[in-house]
């Protein structure tokens, strides 16, 4: 769940930082990085997502990772 919640904003930030340097590599540089870049970026995003999750839990921001009350399944009634 933490990776799912955090990865999209993180990818947007990383894209903003990396699009310029990647475009500046030229054709040969881009061809060399095409195999490693997705694997490296995936590992970075997973690691950063889990680190951010741990930090958010440390400051008690658990509400970010909870299902909203209106979408929670109803508790079974005791009879």
XYZ file of C-alpha atoms in Angstrom:
79
model
C 0.000 0.000 0.000
C 2.679 2.605 0.822
C 4.372 2.170 -2.537
C 1.033 2.495 -4.331
C 0.089 5.670 -2.451
C 3.451 7.443 -2.719
C 4.956 6.356 -6.047
C 3.104 8.665 -8.460
C 4.053 12.007 -6.861
C 7.568 10.663 -6.435
C 7.764 9.660 -10.105
C 6.550 13.107 -11.132
C 9.266 14.768 -9.044
C 11.975 12.454 -10.335
C 10.833 12.998 -13.907
C 11.098 16.739 -13.434
C 14.650 16.404 -12.165
C 15.843 13.786 -14.653
C 14.215 14.755 -17.960
C 16.777 17.492 -18.667
C 19.891 15.439 -17.960
C 18.506 12.439 -19.848
C 17.640 14.574 -22.894
C 21.128 16.068 -22.829
C 22.784 12.671 -23.217
C 22.114 12.488 -26.926
C 21.246 9.385 -28.903
C 24.206 7.203 -27.899
C 23.928 8.020 -24.194
C 20.214 7.383 -24.190
C 20.687 4.063 -25.968
C 23.150 2.950 -23.293
C 20.870 3.908 -20.413
C 17.655 2.490 -21.848
C 18.250 -0.924 -20.224
C 19.469 0.246 -16.824
C 17.314 3.342 -16.312
C 13.933 1.620 -15.657
C 15.476 -0.916 -13.270
C 17.409 1.742 -11.370
C 14.441 4.118 -11.258
C 12.161 1.338 -9.984
C 14.595 0.514 -7.178
C 14.936 4.207 -6.257
C 11.168 4.783 -6.240
C 10.525 1.706 -4.088
C 13.252 2.657 -1.616
C 12.144 6.289 -1.381
C 8.467 5.310 -1.084
C 9.200 2.995 1.828
C 11.435 5.590 3.506
C 8.754 8.284 3.127
C 6.155 5.853 4.478
C 8.288 5.163 7.539
C 8.733 8.909 8.086
C 5.002 9.554 7.751
C 4.243 6.815 10.260
C 6.810 8.331 12.638
C 4.940 11.650 12.578
C 1.637 9.797 13.004
C 0.221 10.527 9.542
C -1.398 7.090 9.386
C -4.638 8.572 8.010
C -2.937 8.748 4.597
C -2.923 4.962 4.426
C -6.372 4.181 5.803
C -9.469 3.358 3.771
C -12.053 6.155 4.118
C -14.872 5.279 6.518
C -17.551 5.444 3.849
C -15.752 2.776 1.785
C -14.986 0.403 4.643
C -17.032 -2.772 4.713
C -19.704 -2.774 7.377
C -18.861 -4.703 10.526
C -20.922 -7.850 10.939
C -23.848 -7.401 13.344
C -23.929 -9.468 16.482
C -27.246 -11.085 17.281
